[in-house]
Amino acid sequence: MIISIANEKGGVAKTTTALSLGAALVETGLKVLLIDLDAQANLTLALGIEPGKVQRSAGNILLESAQPSRISRETGIPGLDIIPANNEMTYTERYLPSRPGYEMVLRKALQDPELDYDYILIDCPPFLGAVTLDALTASNLLIMPTQAEFFSVYALRNMMTLIRRVRAQTNPHLTYRLLITLFDRRNRVHRTLAEQLHTTFSGGLLETVIETDTKLRESPIAGLPIIYHSPKTRSAIQYRALAQEIIEYVKETSAEPA
């Protein structure tokens, strides 16, 4: 199962979700590969890897057709590997569209027979360019972390436009789910917008909600996912619930007739 995690709006816990969901899936005994497609390399940093010391990155896959299994590396967590990002990822957005059939580059690369993972989670950049298009074309599912705030909800318009484009041109089977993040139940605006999202997207909204938690801000500094940094905190419990929801979703969709 290949899952992209994307939203045009930054600061919605996109990278945190990629990292925390990956770790929660590994905790259940699954093997997970994280792919950092963001030039800011926050996912790479969050696992204690210095992007400036990364020689080969996801950019080599997109621009040079490098074999993903040759670039992936182990993290400090057994079962959780990463294809990191570095500063050269900034060139990827510029030069990727010059490749013939560039939308399919990542999809073809992830057919690498040496990739032995139950889940591949792709952390996309916070804009809807060629790299994000490539990621969505390669994915079975798109998770869109969304704050219950006006600008985050408004950004979903452009995300839905991109989803329609991908379905029409490169990946007709792409599905999506919204994930409400950084939620404050005491905030009336948050509650109101969350209700609107439930009404508007109905079955397209994940049941799990990720609430605000200061421990989530600390875990990247420690170079560990929240599941390992503070395993009993609210956010760790919620990301475990998210992992179980995704696992159940995959079981249900796999059982559906073609």
mmCIF file of C-alpha atoms in Angstrom:
data_model
loop_
_atom_site.group_PDB
_atom_site.id
_atom_site.type_symbol
_atom_site.label_atom_id
_atom_site.label_comp_id
_atom_site.label_asym_id
_atom_site.label_seq_id
_atom_site.Cartn_x
_atom_site.Cartn_y
_atom_site.Cartn_z
ATOM 1 C CA MET A 1 0.000 0.000 0.000
ATOM 2 C CA ILE A 2 1.443 3.342 -1.105
ATOM 3 C CA ILE A 3 0.127 6.380 0.752
ATOM 4 C CA SER A 4 0.918 10.017 -0.023
ATOM 5 C CA ILE A 5 0.521 12.590 2.727
ATOM 6 C CA ALA A 6 -0.039 16.010 1.209
ATOM 7 C CA ASN A 7 -1.680 19.387 1.600
ATOM 8 C CA GLU A 8 -0.973 22.674 -0.126
ATOM 9 C CA LYS A 9 -1.234 24.415 3.248
ATOM 10 C CA GLY A 10 1.905 24.198 5.376
ATOM 11 C CA GLY A 11 1.928 23.760 9.140
ATOM 12 C CA VAL A 12 -0.853 21.163 9.247
ATOM 13 C CA ALA A 13 1.284 18.342 10.748
ATOM 14 C CA LYS A 14 1.901 16.697 7.392
ATOM 15 C CA THR A 15 5.447 15.551 8.180
ATOM 16 C CA THR A 16 4.490 14.715 11.762
ATOM 17 C CA THR A 17 1.718 12.500 10.418
ATOM 18 C CA ALA A 18 4.040 10.702 7.985
ATOM 19 C CA LEU A 19 6.527 10.014 10.768
ATOM 20 C CA SER A 20 4.030 9.126 13.502
ATOM 21 C CA LEU A 21 1.816 6.963 11.306
ATOM 22 C CA GLY A 22 4.864 5.133 9.979
ATOM 23 C CA ALA A 23 6.090 4.396 13.477
ATOM 24 C CA ALA A 24 2.628 3.301 14.634
ATOM 25 C CA LEU A 25 2.380 0.866 11.709
ATOM 26 C CA VAL A 26 5.832 -0.534 12.516
ATOM 27 C CA GLU A 27 4.728 -1.023 16.119
ATOM 28 C CA THR A 28 2.093 -3.480 14.861
ATOM 29 C CA GLY A 29 4.797 -5.595 13.192
ATOM 30 C CA LEU A 30 4.629 -4.130 9.688
ATOM 31 C CA LYS A 31 7.559 -2.969 7.556
ATOM 32 C CA VAL A 32 7.385 0.647 6.450
ATOM 33 C CA LEU A 33 9.363 2.827 4.052
ATOM 34 C CA LEU A 34 9.181 6.601 4.409
ATOM 35 C CA ILE A 35 9.984 8.774 1.379
ATOM 36 C CA ASP A 36 10.881 12.428 1.962
ATOM 37 C CA LEU A 37 10.010 14.453 -1.138
ATOM 38 C CA ASP A 38 10.171 17.857 0.566
ATOM 39 C CA ALA A 39 13.253 20.014 -0.083
ATOM 40 C CA GLN A 40 13.007 21.242 3.513
ATOM 41 C CA ALA A 41 13.856 17.651 4.521
ATOM 42 C CA ASN A 42 11.935 17.882 7.792
ATOM 43 C CA LEU A 43 11.067 14.194 7.778
ATOM 44 C CA THR A 44 14.732 13.354 7.298
ATOM 45 C CA LEU A 45 15.701 15.700 10.136
ATOM 46 C CA ALA A 46 12.995 14.307 12.414
ATOM 47 C CA LEU A 47 14.708 10.917 12.284
ATOM 48 C CA GLY A 48 18.042 12.392 13.307
ATOM 49 C CA ILE A 49 19.563 12.394 9.810
ATOM 50 C CA GLU A 50 21.485 15.509 8.753
ATOM 51 C CA PRO A 51 20.303 16.405 5.217
ATOM 52 C CA GLY A 52 23.631 18.081 4.425
ATOM 53 C CA LYS A 53 25.356 14.727 4.848
ATOM 54 C CA VAL A 54 22.921 12.820 2.608
ATOM 55 C CA GLN A 55 24.730 11.893 -0.611
ATOM 56 C CA ARG A 56 21.820 10.338 -2.514
ATOM 57 C CA SER A 57 18.206 11.297 -1.992
ATOM 58 C CA ALA A 58 14.715 10.932 -3.405
ATOM 59 C CA GLY A 59 15.786 13.470 -6.021
ATOM 60 C CA ASN A 60 18.083 10.874 -7.581
ATOM 61 C CA ILE A 61 15.070 8.626 -8.080
ATOM 62 C CA LEU A 62 13.005 11.344 -9.753
ATOM 63 C CA LEU A 63 15.736 12.853 -11.929
ATOM 64 C CA GLU A 64 18.086 9.932 -12.610
ATOM 65 C CA SER A 65 15.817 6.866 -12.232
ATOM 66 C CA ALA A 66 17.984 5.603 -9.380
ATOM 67 C CA GLN A 67 16.779 2.351 -7.828
ATOM 68 C CA PRO A 68 14.884 3.144 -4.577
ATOM 69 C CA SER A 69 16.206 0.073 -2.773
ATOM 70 C CA ARG A 70 19.754 1.372 -3.294
ATOM 71 C CA ILE A 71 18.937 4.725 -1.682
ATOM 72 C CA SER A 72 16.754 3.640 1.230
ATOM 73 C CA ARG A 73 18.475 3.461 4.593
ATOM 74 C CA GLU A 74 17.644 2.116 8.015
ATOM 75 C CA THR A 75 16.588 4.405 10.829
ATOM 76 C CA GLY A 76 17.135 3.743 14.501
ATOM 77 C CA ILE A 77 13.768 1.969 14.568
ATOM 78 C CA PRO A 78 13.718 -1.653 13.314
ATOM 79 C CA GLY A 79 11.257 -2.051 10.461
ATOM 80 C CA LEU A 80 11.209 1.667 9.624
ATOM 81 C CA ASP A 81 13.392 2.757 6.693
ATOM 82 C CA ILE A 82 13.637 6.068 4.870
ATOM 83 C CA ILE A 83 14.568 7.461 1.483
ATOM 84 C CA PRO A 84 15.850 10.836 2.681
ATOM 85 C CA ALA A 85 15.833 14.311 1.178
ATOM 86 C CA ASN A 86 18.671 16.816 0.888
ATOM 87 C CA ASN A 87 19.210 20.319 -0.472
ATOM 88 C CA GLU A 88 19.361 19.036 -4.049
ATOM 89 C CA MET A 89 15.628 18.312 -3.865
ATOM 90 C CA THR A 90 15.127 21.997 -4.713
ATOM 91 C CA TYR A 91 16.205 21.204 -8.294
ATOM 92 C CA THR A 92 13.733 18.363 -8.630
ATOM 93 C CA GLU A 93 10.653 20.543 -8.958
ATOM 94 C CA ARG A 94 12.359 22.557 -11.701
ATOM 95 C CA TYR A 95 13.792 19.756 -13.817
ATOM 96 C CA LEU A 96 11.385 16.860 -13.291
ATOM 97 C CA PRO A 97 8.808 18.167 -15.843
ATOM 98 C CA SER A 98 11.480 18.056 -18.567
ATOM 99 C CA ARG A 99 11.519 14.252 -18.381
ATOM 100 C CA PRO A 100 9.214 12.498 -20.868
ATOM 101 C CA GLY A 101 6.276 10.978 -18.980
ATOM 102 C CA TYR A 102 7.528 12.551 -15.769
ATOM 103 C CA GLU A 103 4.232 11.940 -13.964
ATOM 104 C CA MET A 104 4.942 8.197 -13.961
ATOM 105 C CA VAL A 105 8.583 8.283 -12.789
ATOM 106 C CA LEU A 106 7.951 7.507 -9.121
ATOM 107 C CA ARG A 107 5.230 4.990 -9.877
ATOM 108 C CA LYS A 108 7.611 3.002 -12.075
ATOM 109 C CA ALA A 109 10.469 3.351 -9.578
ATOM 110 C CA LEU A 110 8.386 1.921 -6.729
ATOM 111 C CA GLN A 111 7.876 -1.262 -8.729
ATOM 112 C CA ASP A 112 11.467 -2.060 -7.714
ATOM 113 C CA PRO A 113 11.310 -5.789 -6.830
ATOM 114 C CA GLU A 114 13.798 -5.289 -4.004
ATOM 115 C CA LEU A 115 11.408 -3.032 -2.093
ATOM 116 C CA ASP A 116 9.974 -5.365 0.547
ATOM 117 C CA TYR A 117 7.561 -3.227 2.568
ATOM 118 C CA ASP A 118 3.965 -3.478 3.722
ATOM 119 C CA TYR A 119 3.485 0.292 3.510
ATOM 120 C CA ILE A 120 5.246 3.104 1.702
ATOM 121 C CA LEU A 121 4.456 6.581 3.073
ATOM 122 C CA ILE A 122 5.358 9.607 0.953
ATOM 123 C CA ASP A 123 5.791 13.018 2.592
ATOM 124 C CA CYS A 124 5.007 15.566 -0.130
ATOM 125 C CA PRO A 125 6.145 19.212 -0.348
ATOM 126 C CA PRO A 126 3.633 21.904 0.727
ATOM 127 C CA PHE A 127 2.758 22.957 -2.805
ATOM 128 C CA LEU A 128 1.002 21.287 -5.709
ATOM 129 C CA GLY A 129 3.752 20.996 -8.310
ATOM 130 C CA ALA A 130 5.336 18.247 -10.358
ATOM 131 C CA VAL A 131 6.715 16.346 -7.362
ATOM 132 C CA THR A 132 3.342 16.113 -5.633
ATOM 133 C CA LEU A 133 1.711 15.089 -8.926
ATOM 134 C CA ASP A 134 4.282 12.305 -9.257
ATOM 135 C CA ALA A 135 3.592 11.123 -5.713
ATOM 136 C CA LEU A 136 -0.186 11.027 -6.189
ATOM 137 C CA THR A 137 0.190 9.147 -9.458
ATOM 138 C CA ALA A 138 2.194 6.499 -7.588
ATOM 139 C CA SER A 139 -0.212 6.196 -4.646
ATOM 140 C CA ASN A 140 -3.205 4.069 -3.730
ATOM 141 C CA LEU A 141 -4.367 6.520 -1.066
ATOM 142 C CA LEU A 142 -3.902 10.211 -0.310
ATOM 143 C CA ILE A 143 -4.147 11.401 3.294
ATOM 144 C CA MET A 144 -4.715 15.144 3.622
ATOM 145 C CA PRO A 145 -3.911 16.465 7.108
ATOM 146 C CA THR A 146 -6.192 19.444 7.659
ATOM 147 C CA GLN A 147 -6.523 21.877 10.519
ATOM 148 C CA ALA A 148 -10.027 22.949 11.478
ATOM 149 C CA GLU A 149 -9.128 26.514 10.514
ATOM 150 C CA PHE A 150 -10.238 28.672 7.601
ATOM 151 C CA PHE A 151 -7.042 28.783 5.517
ATOM 152 C CA SER A 152 -6.416 25.058 5.876
ATOM 153 C CA VAL A 153 -9.978 24.186 4.875
ATOM 154 C CA TYR A 154 -9.869 26.698 1.999
ATOM 155 C CA ALA A 155 -6.695 25.043 0.646
ATOM 156 C CA LEU A 156 -8.679 21.837 0.147
ATOM 157 C CA ARG A 157 -10.244 23.381 -2.973
ATOM 158 C CA ASN A 158 -6.945 23.202 -4.830
ATOM 159 C CA MET A 159 -6.256 19.728 -3.439
ATOM 160 C CA MET A 160 -9.575 18.453 -4.785
ATOM 161 C CA THR A 161 -8.813 19.986 -8.185
ATOM 162 C CA LEU A 162 -5.498 18.122 -8.255
ATOM 163 C CA ILE A 163 -7.178 14.874 -7.229
ATOM 164 C CA ARG A 164 -9.629 15.193 -10.118
ATOM 165 C CA ARG A 165 -6.746 15.869 -12.511
ATOM 166 C CA VAL A 166 -4.791 12.829 -11.300
ATOM 167 C CA ARG A 167 -7.838 10.584 -11.553
ATOM 168 C CA ALA A 168 -8.556 11.808 -15.070
ATOM 169 C CA GLN A 169 -5.002 11.628 -16.423
ATOM 170 C CA THR A 170 -2.650 9.324 -14.522
ATOM 171 C CA ASN A 171 -4.221 7.369 -11.658
ATOM 172 C CA PRO A 172 -7.973 6.674 -11.882
ATOM 173 C CA HIS A 173 -7.931 4.524 -8.735
ATOM 174 C CA LEU A 174 -6.571 7.184 -6.354
ATOM 175 C CA THR A 175 -8.682 7.514 -3.201
ATOM 176 C CA TYR A 176 -8.391 10.118 -0.464
ATOM 177 C CA ARG A 177 -9.172 10.675 3.204
ATOM 178 C CA LEU A 178 -9.022 13.861 5.257
ATOM 179 C CA LEU A 179 -7.337 13.789 8.669
ATOM 180 C CA ILE A 180 -8.176 16.559 11.132
ATOM 181 C CA THR A 181 -4.979 17.586 12.940
ATOM 182 C CA LEU A 182 -3.926 20.081 15.619
ATOM 183 C CA PHE A 183 -7.488 20.025 16.904
ATOM 184 C CA ASP A 184 -8.485 21.910 20.051
ATOM 185 C CA ARG A 185 -11.823 20.692 21.368
ATOM 186 C CA ARG A 186 -12.134 23.815 23.542
ATOM 187 C CA ASN A 187 -12.013 26.065 20.475
ATOM 188 C CA ARG A 188 -15.498 26.868 19.130
ATOM 189 C CA VAL A 189 -14.188 27.664 15.626
ATOM 190 C CA HIS A 190 -12.393 24.306 15.505
ATOM 191 C CA ARG A 191 -15.573 22.478 16.507
ATOM 192 C CA THR A 192 -17.683 24.352 13.965
ATOM 193 C CA LEU A 193 -15.290 23.781 11.051
ATOM 194 C CA ALA A 194 -14.857 20.123 12.004
ATOM 195 C CA GLU A 195 -18.633 19.701 11.804
ATOM 196 C CA GLN A 196 -18.624 21.364 8.382
ATOM 197 C CA LEU A 197 -15.898 18.998 7.179
ATOM 198 C CA HIS A 198 -17.949 16.015 8.377
ATOM 199 C CA THR A 199 -20.968 17.326 6.487
ATOM 200 C CA THR A 200 -19.084 18.179 3.298
ATOM 201 C CA PHE A 201 -16.816 15.138 2.998
ATOM 202 C CA SER A 202 -18.842 12.508 4.840
ATOM 203 C CA GLY A 203 -17.122 9.170 4.070
ATOM 204 C CA GLY A 204 -13.971 10.973 2.940
ATOM 205 C CA LEU A 205 -13.054 11.939 6.499
ATOM 206 C CA LEU A 206 -11.035 9.704 8.806
ATOM 207 C CA GLU A 207 -12.646 9.012 12.176
ATOM 208 C CA THR A 208 -9.390 9.534 14.053
ATOM 209 C CA VAL A 209 -8.670 13.121 15.095
ATOM 210 C CA ILE A 210 -5.192 14.299 16.118
ATOM 211 C CA GLU A 211 -5.418 16.847 18.902
ATOM 212 C CA THR A 212 -2.870 19.484 19.859
ATOM 213 C CA ASP A 213 -0.040 18.085 21.985
ATOM 214 C CA THR A 214 3.180 19.865 22.984
ATOM 215 C CA LYS A 215 4.976 16.517 23.053
ATOM 216 C CA LEU A 216 4.589 16.332 19.272
ATOM 217 C CA ARG A 217 6.835 19.388 18.965
ATOM 218 C CA GLU A 218 9.491 17.774 21.117
ATOM 219 C CA SER A 219 9.766 14.462 19.291
ATOM 220 C CA PRO A 220 11.621 15.797 16.180
ATOM 221 C CA ILE A 221 14.215 17.359 18.471
ATOM 222 C CA ALA A 222 14.742 13.937 20.014
ATOM 223 C CA GLY A 223 14.977 12.386 16.540
ATOM 224 C CA LEU A 224 12.171 9.967 17.384
ATOM 225 C CA PRO A 225 8.498 9.546 16.424
ATOM 226 C CA ILE A 226 6.036 10.402 19.178
ATOM 227 C CA ILE A 227 5.232 6.681 19.552
ATOM 228 C CA TYR A 228 8.754 6.131 20.890
ATOM 229 C CA HIS A 229 9.492 9.546 22.407
ATOM 230 C CA SER A 230 6.367 9.736 24.586
ATOM 231 C CA PRO A 231 4.433 6.498 24.059
ATOM 232 C CA LYS A 232 1.648 7.227 26.568
ATOM 233 C CA THR A 233 0.771 10.735 25.452
ATOM 234 C CA ARG A 234 -2.543 11.622 23.834
ATOM 235 C CA SER A 235 -1.057 12.104 20.372
ATOM 236 C CA ALA A 236 0.782 8.769 20.507
ATOM 237 C CA ILE A 237 -2.487 7.026 21.348
ATOM 238 C CA GLN A 238 -4.280 8.875 18.548
ATOM 239 C CA TYR A 239 -1.654 7.998 15.941
ATOM 240 C CA ARG A 240 -1.924 4.356 17.009
ATOM 241 C CA ALA A 241 -5.674 4.639 16.435
ATOM 242 C CA LEU A 242 -4.982 6.164 13.012
ATOM 243 C CA ALA A 243 -2.715 3.239 12.122
ATOM 244 C CA GLN A 244 -5.444 0.768 13.046
ATOM 245 C CA GLU A 245 -7.978 2.728 10.997
ATOM 246 C CA ILE A 246 -5.679 2.653 7.959
ATOM 247 C CA ILE A 247 -5.021 -1.074 8.402
ATOM 248 C CA GLU A 248 -8.786 -1.728 8.506
ATOM 249 C CA TYR A 249 -9.287 0.495 5.449
ATOM 250 C CA VAL A 250 -6.707 -1.529 3.510
ATOM 251 C CA LYS A 251 -8.357 -4.808 4.531
ATOM 252 C CA GLU A 252 -11.764 -3.556 3.412
ATOM 253 C CA THR A 253 -10.576 -2.207 0.062
ATOM 254 C CA SER A 254 -8.536 -5.337 -0.615
ATOM 255 C CA ALA A 255 -11.614 -7.477 -0.040
ATOM 256 C CA GLU A 256 -13.722 -5.476 -2.492
ATOM 257 C CA PRO A 257 -14.241 -7.105 -5.922
ATOM 258 C CA ALA A 258 -12.232 -5.582 -8.763
#
